[in-house]
Amino acid sequence: MTLINKLKNPDAKFDLYFLAYDSPGALSPGKHWTDREGIIELTHNHGTENDPDYKVVTGNAEPHRGFGHVCISVDNIQAACARLEEAGYRFQKKLADGRMRHIAFALDPDGYWVELISFNDVESTTDIKETNVNTYRMNHTMIRVKDQVKSLAFYTDVMGMTLKRTAENPGAKFNLYFLGYGPAPSAGGSGTADVEGLLELTWNYGTESDPDFKYHNGNDQPQGFGHICVSVDDLDAACQRWEELGVQWKKRLTDGRMKNIAFILDPDGYWIEILQNEGLKKRAEW
């Protein structure tokens, strides 16, 4: 990835780093950072790097499960995994582990899971030893949800997303739902691996019937995952629409000092940042 923007906040003692795939072979090279679909934002709180006891909650261990992973889709998954392994990075799951031989999970320096999938046919690349990082995509972010009906209604009806793909796994008692903006993939198309900026919802059967069940949103202590972000065509109009729909706000535009961002809470309490797409309409000097 390429560092495409950095926002320093010395008074609050944290910095933000925005990364994306930005080569000519990427999906949206050269665009403003708010005008892209595949972005990872890293938040660094000053001083944590000098604290030997500091660690983040990755969202994949009890009792703080919630956020699952980000996903990178690659041209050649065998070569991509070999490249990471040769560089000394650890894996939560290698390609050869378990039954799913077409996906892997690498671990970043904080222990966050990074899923690796292929946007090419896996069998066709088995004997090819090279991978081109300039073609990679920041494919999706996965969060676990308690009630799939409520969450799907929220992300489609309230947030305006489209359900792109559903993967049902009754044997393992979970379903996956992939959502994003724009039309659903056409029949016989390439599916969802060749795009960016999707949201994956993981629903484990039965959680919706347990009144005491809830996921960790990453922002309550202990912290880890922060939020997803949606950029909009007109920030004031979008927030007015959500106000009329009765969303639960974490922060309205008028709250606090930062008047150019808002935060909505989804049915599980995950934060959704809302900001202006500066490629469509100028508002802030980011």
mmCIF file of C-alpha atoms in Angstrom:
data_model
loop_
_atom_site.group_PDB
_atom_site.id
_atom_site.type_symbol
_atom_site.label_atom_id
_atom_site.label_comp_id
_atom_site.label_asym_id
_atom_site.label_seq_id
_atom_site.Cartn_x
_atom_site.Cartn_y
_atom_site.Cartn_z
ATOM 1 C CA MET A 1 0.000 0.000 0.000
ATOM 2 C CA THR A 2 0.935 3.664 -0.312
ATOM 3 C CA LEU A 3 0.635 6.292 2.405
ATOM 4 C CA ILE A 4 -1.718 8.767 0.696
ATOM 5 C CA ASN A 5 -2.438 11.102 3.611
ATOM 6 C CA LYS A 6 -1.317 11.815 7.173
ATOM 7 C CA LEU A 7 -3.184 13.935 9.706
ATOM 8 C CA LYS A 8 -1.198 14.984 12.777
ATOM 9 C CA ASN A 9 -2.952 15.853 16.020
ATOM 10 C CA PRO A 10 -0.160 16.856 18.408
ATOM 11 C CA ASP A 11 -2.506 18.529 20.899
ATOM 12 C CA ALA A 12 -4.540 15.335 21.272
ATOM 13 C CA LYS A 13 -1.375 13.220 20.985
ATOM 14 C CA PHE A 14 -2.428 10.997 18.110
ATOM 15 C CA ASP A 15 -1.762 10.766 14.372
ATOM 16 C CA LEU A 16 -3.807 9.263 11.538
ATOM 17 C CA TYR A 17 -2.325 7.488 8.527
ATOM 18 C CA PHE A 18 -4.380 6.660 5.419
ATOM 19 C CA LEU A 19 -3.136 3.912 3.112
ATOM 20 C CA ALA A 20 -4.413 2.597 -0.204
ATOM 21 C CA TYR A 21 -3.236 0.896 -3.379
ATOM 22 C CA ASP A 22 -2.165 3.791 -5.587
ATOM 23 C CA SER A 23 -0.194 2.428 -8.545
ATOM 24 C CA PRO A 24 -1.403 2.736 -12.158
ATOM 25 C CA GLY A 25 -2.669 -0.845 -11.876
ATOM 26 C CA ALA A 26 -4.847 -0.043 -8.848
ATOM 27 C CA LEU A 27 -8.571 0.760 -9.029
ATOM 28 C CA SER A 28 -8.507 4.459 -8.084
ATOM 29 C CA PRO A 29 -4.956 5.828 -8.272
ATOM 30 C CA GLY A 30 -4.388 9.509 -7.669
ATOM 31 C CA LYS A 31 -7.828 10.298 -6.264
ATOM 32 C CA HIS A 32 -8.404 12.289 -3.086
ATOM 33 C CA TRP A 33 -8.329 10.004 -0.054
ATOM 34 C CA THR A 34 -12.031 10.635 0.641
ATOM 35 C CA ASP A 35 -12.905 9.647 -2.939
ATOM 36 C CA ARG A 36 -11.759 6.033 -2.751
ATOM 37 C CA GLU A 37 -13.346 2.770 -1.728
ATOM 38 C CA GLY A 38 -10.317 0.828 -0.475
ATOM 39 C CA ILE A 39 -8.707 2.698 2.429
ATOM 40 C CA ILE A 40 -7.102 1.549 5.673
ATOM 41 C CA GLU A 41 -6.757 4.160 8.408
ATOM 42 C CA LEU A 42 -4.161 3.551 11.102
ATOM 43 C CA THR A 43 -4.447 5.493 14.365
ATOM 44 C CA HIS A 44 -1.285 5.876 16.446
ATOM 45 C CA ASN A 45 -1.552 7.229 19.964
ATOM 46 C CA HIS A 46 1.726 8.849 20.930
ATOM 47 C CA GLY A 47 3.873 6.789 23.280
ATOM 48 C CA THR A 48 2.330 3.360 22.804
ATOM 49 C CA GLU A 49 5.391 2.242 20.868
ATOM 50 C CA ASN A 50 7.482 2.709 24.024
ATOM 51 C CA ASP A 51 5.138 0.751 26.310
ATOM 52 C CA PRO A 52 6.177 -2.926 26.414
ATOM 53 C CA ASP A 53 2.811 -3.896 27.917
ATOM 54 C CA TYR A 54 0.636 -2.121 25.347
ATOM 55 C CA LYS A 55 -1.409 -4.238 22.975
ATOM 56 C CA VAL A 56 -4.612 -3.881 21.019
ATOM 57 C CA VAL A 57 -7.676 -6.120 21.057
ATOM 58 C CA THR A 58 -7.912 -7.717 17.624
ATOM 59 C CA GLY A 59 -11.570 -8.716 17.953
ATOM 60 C CA ASN A 60 -10.976 -12.433 17.466
ATOM 61 C CA ALA A 61 -10.639 -13.726 21.018
ATOM 62 C CA GLU A 62 -13.179 -13.981 23.826
ATOM 63 C CA PRO A 63 -14.479 -12.028 25.618
ATOM 64 C CA HIS A 64 -13.817 -9.219 23.125
ATOM 65 C CA ARG A 65 -14.850 -10.699 19.799
ATOM 66 C CA GLY A 66 -16.409 -8.345 17.262
ATOM 67 C CA PHE A 67 -14.209 -6.989 14.483
ATOM 68 C CA GLY A 68 -12.787 -9.853 12.462
ATOM 69 C CA HIS A 69 -10.349 -8.764 9.766
ATOM 70 C CA VAL A 70 -9.523 -6.716 6.733
ATOM 71 C CA CYS A 71 -9.095 -8.517 3.420
ATOM 72 C CA ILE A 72 -6.674 -7.989 0.551
ATOM 73 C CA SER A 73 -7.407 -9.629 -2.803
ATOM 74 C CA VAL A 74 -4.352 -10.546 -4.841
ATOM 75 C CA ASP A 75 -3.430 -11.749 -8.306
ATOM 76 C CA ASN A 76 -1.627 -14.910 -7.197
ATOM 77 C CA ILE A 77 -2.380 -16.101 -3.677
ATOM 78 C CA GLN A 78 0.335 -18.776 -3.573
ATOM 79 C CA ALA A 79 3.052 -16.304 -4.559
ATOM 80 C CA ALA A 80 1.609 -13.563 -2.329
ATOM 81 C CA CYS A 81 1.682 -15.829 0.723
ATOM 82 C CA ALA A 82 5.209 -17.020 -0.093
ATOM 83 C CA ARG A 83 6.363 -13.394 -0.329
ATOM 84 C CA LEU A 84 4.946 -12.578 3.126
ATOM 85 C CA GLU A 85 6.339 -15.735 4.689
ATOM 86 C CA GLU A 86 9.803 -15.066 3.246
ATOM 87 C CA ALA A 87 9.648 -11.566 4.751
ATOM 88 C CA GLY A 88 9.133 -13.113 8.191
ATOM 89 C CA TYR A 89 5.482 -12.300 8.809
ATOM 90 C CA ARG A 90 3.346 -14.664 10.870
ATOM 91 C CA PHE A 91 0.152 -16.357 9.748
ATOM 92 C CA GLN A 92 -3.032 -17.154 11.618
ATOM 93 C CA LYS A 93 -3.868 -19.586 8.826
ATOM 94 C CA LYS A 94 -1.702 -20.662 5.912
ATOM 95 C CA LEU A 95 -3.156 -21.883 2.630
ATOM 96 C CA ALA A 96 -2.433 -25.506 3.498
ATOM 97 C CA ASP A 97 -4.149 -25.309 6.890
ATOM 98 C CA GLY A 98 -7.663 -26.643 7.351
ATOM 99 C CA ARG A 99 -10.238 -27.308 4.671
ATOM 100 C CA MET A 100 -10.305 -23.890 2.985
ATOM 101 C CA ARG A 101 -7.197 -24.050 0.796
ATOM 102 C CA HIS A 102 -8.074 -20.933 -1.193
ATOM 103 C CA ILE A 103 -7.716 -18.350 1.610
ATOM 104 C CA ALA A 104 -5.051 -17.441 4.149
ATOM 105 C CA PHE A 105 -4.801 -15.089 7.122
ATOM 106 C CA ALA A 106 -1.605 -13.141 7.763
ATOM 107 C CA LEU A 107 -0.995 -11.255 11.011
ATOM 108 C CA ASP A 108 0.057 -7.612 11.042
ATOM 109 C CA PRO A 109 2.486 -6.273 13.699
ATOM 110 C CA ASP A 110 -0.381 -5.731 16.178
ATOM 111 C CA GLY A 111 -1.899 -9.153 15.603
ATOM 112 C CA TYR A 112 -4.823 -7.969 13.458
ATOM 113 C CA TRP A 113 -5.940 -10.583 10.953
ATOM 114 C CA VAL A 114 -5.461 -9.819 7.244
ATOM 115 C CA GLU A 115 -7.329 -12.222 4.987
ATOM 116 C CA LEU A 116 -5.796 -12.994 1.600
ATOM 117 C CA ILE A 117 -7.994 -14.078 -1.305
ATOM 118 C CA SER A 118 -7.423 -14.296 -5.053
ATOM 119 C CA PHE A 119 -9.285 -12.383 -7.755
ATOM 120 C CA ASN A 120 -7.895 -14.845 -10.315
ATOM 121 C CA ASP A 121 -8.661 -18.542 -10.568
ATOM 122 C CA VAL A 122 -6.468 -20.158 -7.920
ATOM 123 C CA GLU A 123 -5.729 -23.283 -9.947
ATOM 124 C CA SER A 124 -4.547 -21.248 -12.938
ATOM 125 C CA THR A 125 -1.785 -19.580 -10.890
ATOM 126 C CA THR A 126 -0.468 -22.625 -9.003
ATOM 127 C CA ASP A 127 2.721 -22.911 -11.063
ATOM 128 C CA ILE A 128 3.373 -19.162 -11.292
ATOM 129 C CA LYS A 129 5.965 -17.938 -8.779
ATOM 130 C CA GLU A 130 5.450 -14.174 -9.093
ATOM 131 C CA THR A 131 2.958 -11.706 -7.661
ATOM 132 C CA ASN A 132 2.419 -8.074 -8.648
ATOM 133 C CA VAL A 133 1.544 -5.963 -5.582
ATOM 134 C CA ASN A 134 0.513 -3.096 -7.878
ATOM 135 C CA THR A 135 -2.657 -5.016 -8.749
ATOM 136 C CA TYR A 136 -3.792 -5.750 -5.175
ATOM 137 C CA ARG A 137 -7.135 -4.534 -3.834
ATOM 138 C CA MET A 138 -8.243 -3.541 -0.329
ATOM 139 C CA ASN A 139 -11.292 -5.785 -0.722
ATOM 140 C CA HIS A 140 -13.324 -5.715 2.504
ATOM 141 C CA THR A 141 -13.625 -5.250 6.247
ATOM 142 C CA MET A 142 -15.362 -7.947 8.294
ATOM 143 C CA ILE A 143 -17.387 -7.417 11.462
ATOM 144 C CA ARG A 144 -19.530 -9.908 13.371
ATOM 145 C CA VAL A 145 -23.202 -9.062 13.893
ATOM 146 C CA LYS A 146 -25.708 -10.387 16.408
ATOM 147 C CA ASP A 147 -28.904 -10.196 14.329
ATOM 148 C CA GLN A 148 -28.500 -10.534 10.566
ATOM 149 C CA VAL A 149 -32.012 -9.265 9.802
ATOM 150 C CA LYS A 150 -31.515 -6.030 11.741
ATOM 151 C CA SER A 151 -27.995 -5.474 10.407
ATOM 152 C CA LEU A 152 -28.889 -6.138 6.773
ATOM 153 C CA ALA A 153 -31.848 -3.769 7.026
ATOM 154 C CA PHE A 154 -29.646 -1.088 8.595
ATOM 155 C CA TYR A 155 -26.853 -1.283 6.024
ATOM 156 C CA THR A 156 -29.187 -1.466 3.012
ATOM 157 C CA ASP A 157 -32.134 0.748 3.993
ATOM 158 C CA VAL A 158 -30.348 3.266 6.236
ATOM 159 C CA MET A 159 -26.801 3.304 4.868
ATOM 160 C CA GLY A 160 -27.849 2.702 1.251
ATOM 161 C CA MET A 161 -25.597 -0.266 0.543
ATOM 162 C CA THR A 162 -26.342 -3.136 -1.837
ATOM 163 C CA LEU A 163 -26.110 -6.798 -0.848
ATOM 164 C CA LYS A 164 -23.493 -8.073 -3.283
ATOM 165 C CA ARG A 165 -23.120 -11.702 -2.225
ATOM 166 C CA THR A 166 -24.322 -14.156 0.434
ATOM 167 C CA ALA A 167 -22.401 -17.253 1.520
ATOM 168 C CA GLU A 168 -24.458 -19.606 3.677
ATOM 169 C CA ASN A 169 -22.672 -22.202 5.815
ATOM 170 C CA PRO A 170 -25.397 -24.209 7.606
ATOM 171 C CA GLY A 171 -22.977 -26.996 8.518
ATOM 172 C CA ALA A 172 -20.781 -24.565 10.450
ATOM 173 C CA LYS A 173 -23.809 -22.496 11.513
ATOM 174 C CA PHE A 174 -22.779 -19.132 10.128
ATOM 175 C CA ASN A 175 -23.540 -16.944 7.116
ATOM 176 C CA LEU A 176 -21.499 -14.245 5.402
ATOM 177 C CA TYR A 177 -23.021 -11.171 3.754
ATOM 178 C CA PHE A 178 -20.988 -8.877 1.495
ATOM 179 C CA LEU A 179 -22.295 -5.337 1.001
ATOM 180 C CA GLY A 180 -21.089 -2.274 -0.826
ATOM 181 C CA TYR A 181 -22.151 0.655 -2.969
ATOM 182 C CA GLY A 182 -23.199 0.317 -6.589
ATOM 183 C CA PRO A 183 -25.132 -2.469 -8.328
ATOM 184 C CA ALA A 184 -25.017 -6.136 -7.405
ATOM 185 C CA PRO A 185 -22.633 -8.269 -9.522
ATOM 186 C CA SER A 186 -24.171 -9.581 -12.727
ATOM 187 C CA ALA A 187 -24.881 -13.284 -13.132
ATOM 188 C CA GLY A 188 -21.758 -15.054 -14.344
ATOM 189 C CA GLY A 189 -19.577 -12.112 -13.351
ATOM 190 C CA SER A 190 -16.322 -12.178 -11.410
ATOM 191 C CA GLY A 191 -18.045 -11.969 -8.028
ATOM 192 C CA THR A 192 -16.718 -9.682 -5.313
ATOM 193 C CA ALA A 193 -12.988 -10.443 -5.220
ATOM 194 C CA ASP A 194 -11.956 -7.874 -7.827
ATOM 195 C CA VAL A 195 -13.423 -4.804 -6.111
ATOM 196 C CA GLU A 196 -12.645 -2.623 -3.101
ATOM 197 C CA GLY A 197 -14.402 -1.168 -0.095
ATOM 198 C CA LEU A 198 -16.852 -3.953 0.745
ATOM 199 C CA LEU A 199 -18.270 -4.666 4.181
ATOM 200 C CA GLU A 200 -18.558 -8.306 5.241
ATOM 201 C CA LEU A 201 -21.056 -9.181 7.978
ATOM 202 C CA THR A 202 -20.590 -12.509 9.761
ATOM 203 C CA TRP A 203 -23.654 -13.900 11.519
ATOM 204 C CA ASN A 204 -23.378 -16.947 13.782
ATOM 205 C CA TYR A 205 -26.690 -18.774 14.077
ATOM 206 C CA GLY A 206 -28.591 -18.241 17.312
ATOM 207 C CA THR A 207 -26.932 -15.084 18.614
ATOM 208 C CA GLU A 208 -30.039 -13.076 17.706
ATOM 209 C CA SER A 209 -32.101 -15.134 20.187
ATOM 210 C CA ASP A 210 -29.821 -14.516 23.178
ATOM 211 C CA PRO A 211 -30.867 -11.295 24.980
ATOM 212 C CA ASP A 212 -27.546 -11.131 26.845
ATOM 213 C CA PHE A 213 -25.316 -11.623 23.799
ATOM 214 C CA LYS A 214 -23.317 -8.721 22.409
ATOM 215 C CA TYR A 215 -20.129 -8.083 20.497
ATOM 216 C CA HIS A 216 -17.237 -5.818 21.491
ATOM 217 C CA ASN A 217 -17.259 -2.704 19.295
ATOM 218 C CA GLY A 218 -13.508 -2.060 19.504
ATOM 219 C CA ASN A 219 -13.925 1.380 21.082
ATOM 220 C CA ASP A 220 -14.917 0.303 24.568
ATOM 221 C CA GLN A 221 -11.966 -0.712 26.730
ATOM 222 C CA PRO A 222 -9.855 -2.618 25.827
ATOM 223 C CA GLN A 223 -9.583 -0.906 22.455
ATOM 224 C CA GLY A 224 -8.621 -2.072 18.985
ATOM 225 C CA PHE A 225 -10.806 -1.672 15.894
ATOM 226 C CA GLY A 226 -12.193 1.852 15.573
ATOM 227 C CA HIS A 227 -14.720 2.236 12.770
ATOM 228 C CA ILE A 228 -15.645 1.918 9.148
ATOM 229 C CA CYS A 229 -16.145 5.119 7.153
ATOM 230 C CA VAL A 230 -18.631 6.201 4.498
ATOM 231 C CA SER A 231 -17.991 9.323 2.421
ATOM 232 C CA VAL A 232 -21.033 11.060 0.972
ATOM 233 C CA ASP A 233 -21.939 13.512 -1.797
ATOM 234 C CA ASP A 234 -23.339 16.180 0.540
ATOM 235 C CA LEU A 235 -22.449 15.852 4.214
ATOM 236 C CA ASP A 236 -25.133 18.161 5.610
ATOM 237 C CA ALA A 237 -27.909 16.663 3.496
ATOM 238 C CA ALA A 238 -26.845 13.109 4.301
ATOM 239 C CA CYS A 239 -26.791 13.781 8.036
ATOM 240 C CA GLN A 240 -30.206 15.444 7.802
ATOM 241 C CA ARG A 241 -31.555 12.323 6.077
ATOM 242 C CA TRP A 242 -30.153 10.097 8.829
ATOM 243 C CA GLU A 243 -31.561 12.420 11.466
ATOM 244 C CA GLU A 244 -35.000 12.004 9.921
ATOM 245 C CA LEU A 245 -34.529 8.225 9.844
ATOM 246 C CA GLY A 246 -33.841 8.264 13.582
ATOM 247 C CA VAL A 247 -30.331 6.830 13.621
ATOM 248 C CA GLN A 248 -28.395 6.573 16.840
ATOM 249 C CA TRP A 249 -25.586 9.109 16.786
ATOM 250 C CA LYS A 250 -22.234 8.772 18.471
ATOM 251 C CA LYS A 251 -21.332 12.275 17.288
ATOM 252 C CA ARG A 252 -23.417 14.727 15.258
ATOM 253 C CA LEU A 253 -21.738 17.254 12.971
ATOM 254 C CA THR A 254 -22.482 19.975 15.502
ATOM 255 C CA ASP A 255 -20.892 18.127 18.436
ATOM 256 C CA GLY A 256 -17.391 18.967 19.593
ATOM 257 C CA ARG A 257 -14.703 20.835 17.681
ATOM 258 C CA MET A 258 -14.598 18.669 14.556
ATOM 259 C CA LYS A 259 -17.503 19.979 12.434
ATOM 260 C CA ASN A 260 -16.572 18.013 9.318
ATOM 261 C CA ILE A 261 -17.204 14.481 10.578
ATOM 262 C CA ALA A 262 -20.040 12.615 12.254
ATOM 263 C CA PHE A 263 -20.369 9.116 13.704
ATOM 264 C CA ILE A 264 -23.414 6.829 13.522
ATOM 265 C CA LEU A 265 -23.856 3.650 15.583
ATOM 266 C CA ASP A 266 -25.023 0.473 13.848
ATOM 267 C CA PRO A 267 -27.281 -2.125 15.582
ATOM 268 C CA ASP A 268 -24.268 -3.727 17.311
ATOM 269 C CA GLY A 269 -22.765 -0.436 18.451
ATOM 270 C CA TYR A 270 -20.005 -0.336 15.813
ATOM 271 C CA TRP A 271 -19.016 3.202 14.859
ATOM 272 C CA ILE A 272 -19.527 4.468 11.278
ATOM 273 C CA GLU A 273 -17.660 7.652 10.449
ATOM 274 C CA ILE A 274 -19.361 9.975 7.959
ATOM 275 C CA LEU A 275 -17.428 12.559 5.981
ATOM 276 C CA GLN A 276 -17.628 14.581 2.787
ATOM 277 C CA ASN A 277 -16.351 13.060 -0.453
ATOM 278 C CA GLU A 278 -13.976 15.857 -1.398
ATOM 279 C CA GLY A 279 -13.816 14.590 -4.970
ATOM 280 C CA LEU A 280 -17.465 15.583 -5.384
ATOM 281 C CA LYS A 281 -17.727 18.697 -3.215
ATOM 282 C CA LYS A 282 -15.082 20.627 -1.304
ATOM 283 C CA ARG A 283 -15.662 21.138 2.395
ATOM 284 C CA ALA A 284 -12.519 20.656 4.487
ATOM 285 C CA GLU A 285 -8.783 21.183 4.055
ATOM 286 C CA TRP A 286 -7.653 17.665 4.856
#
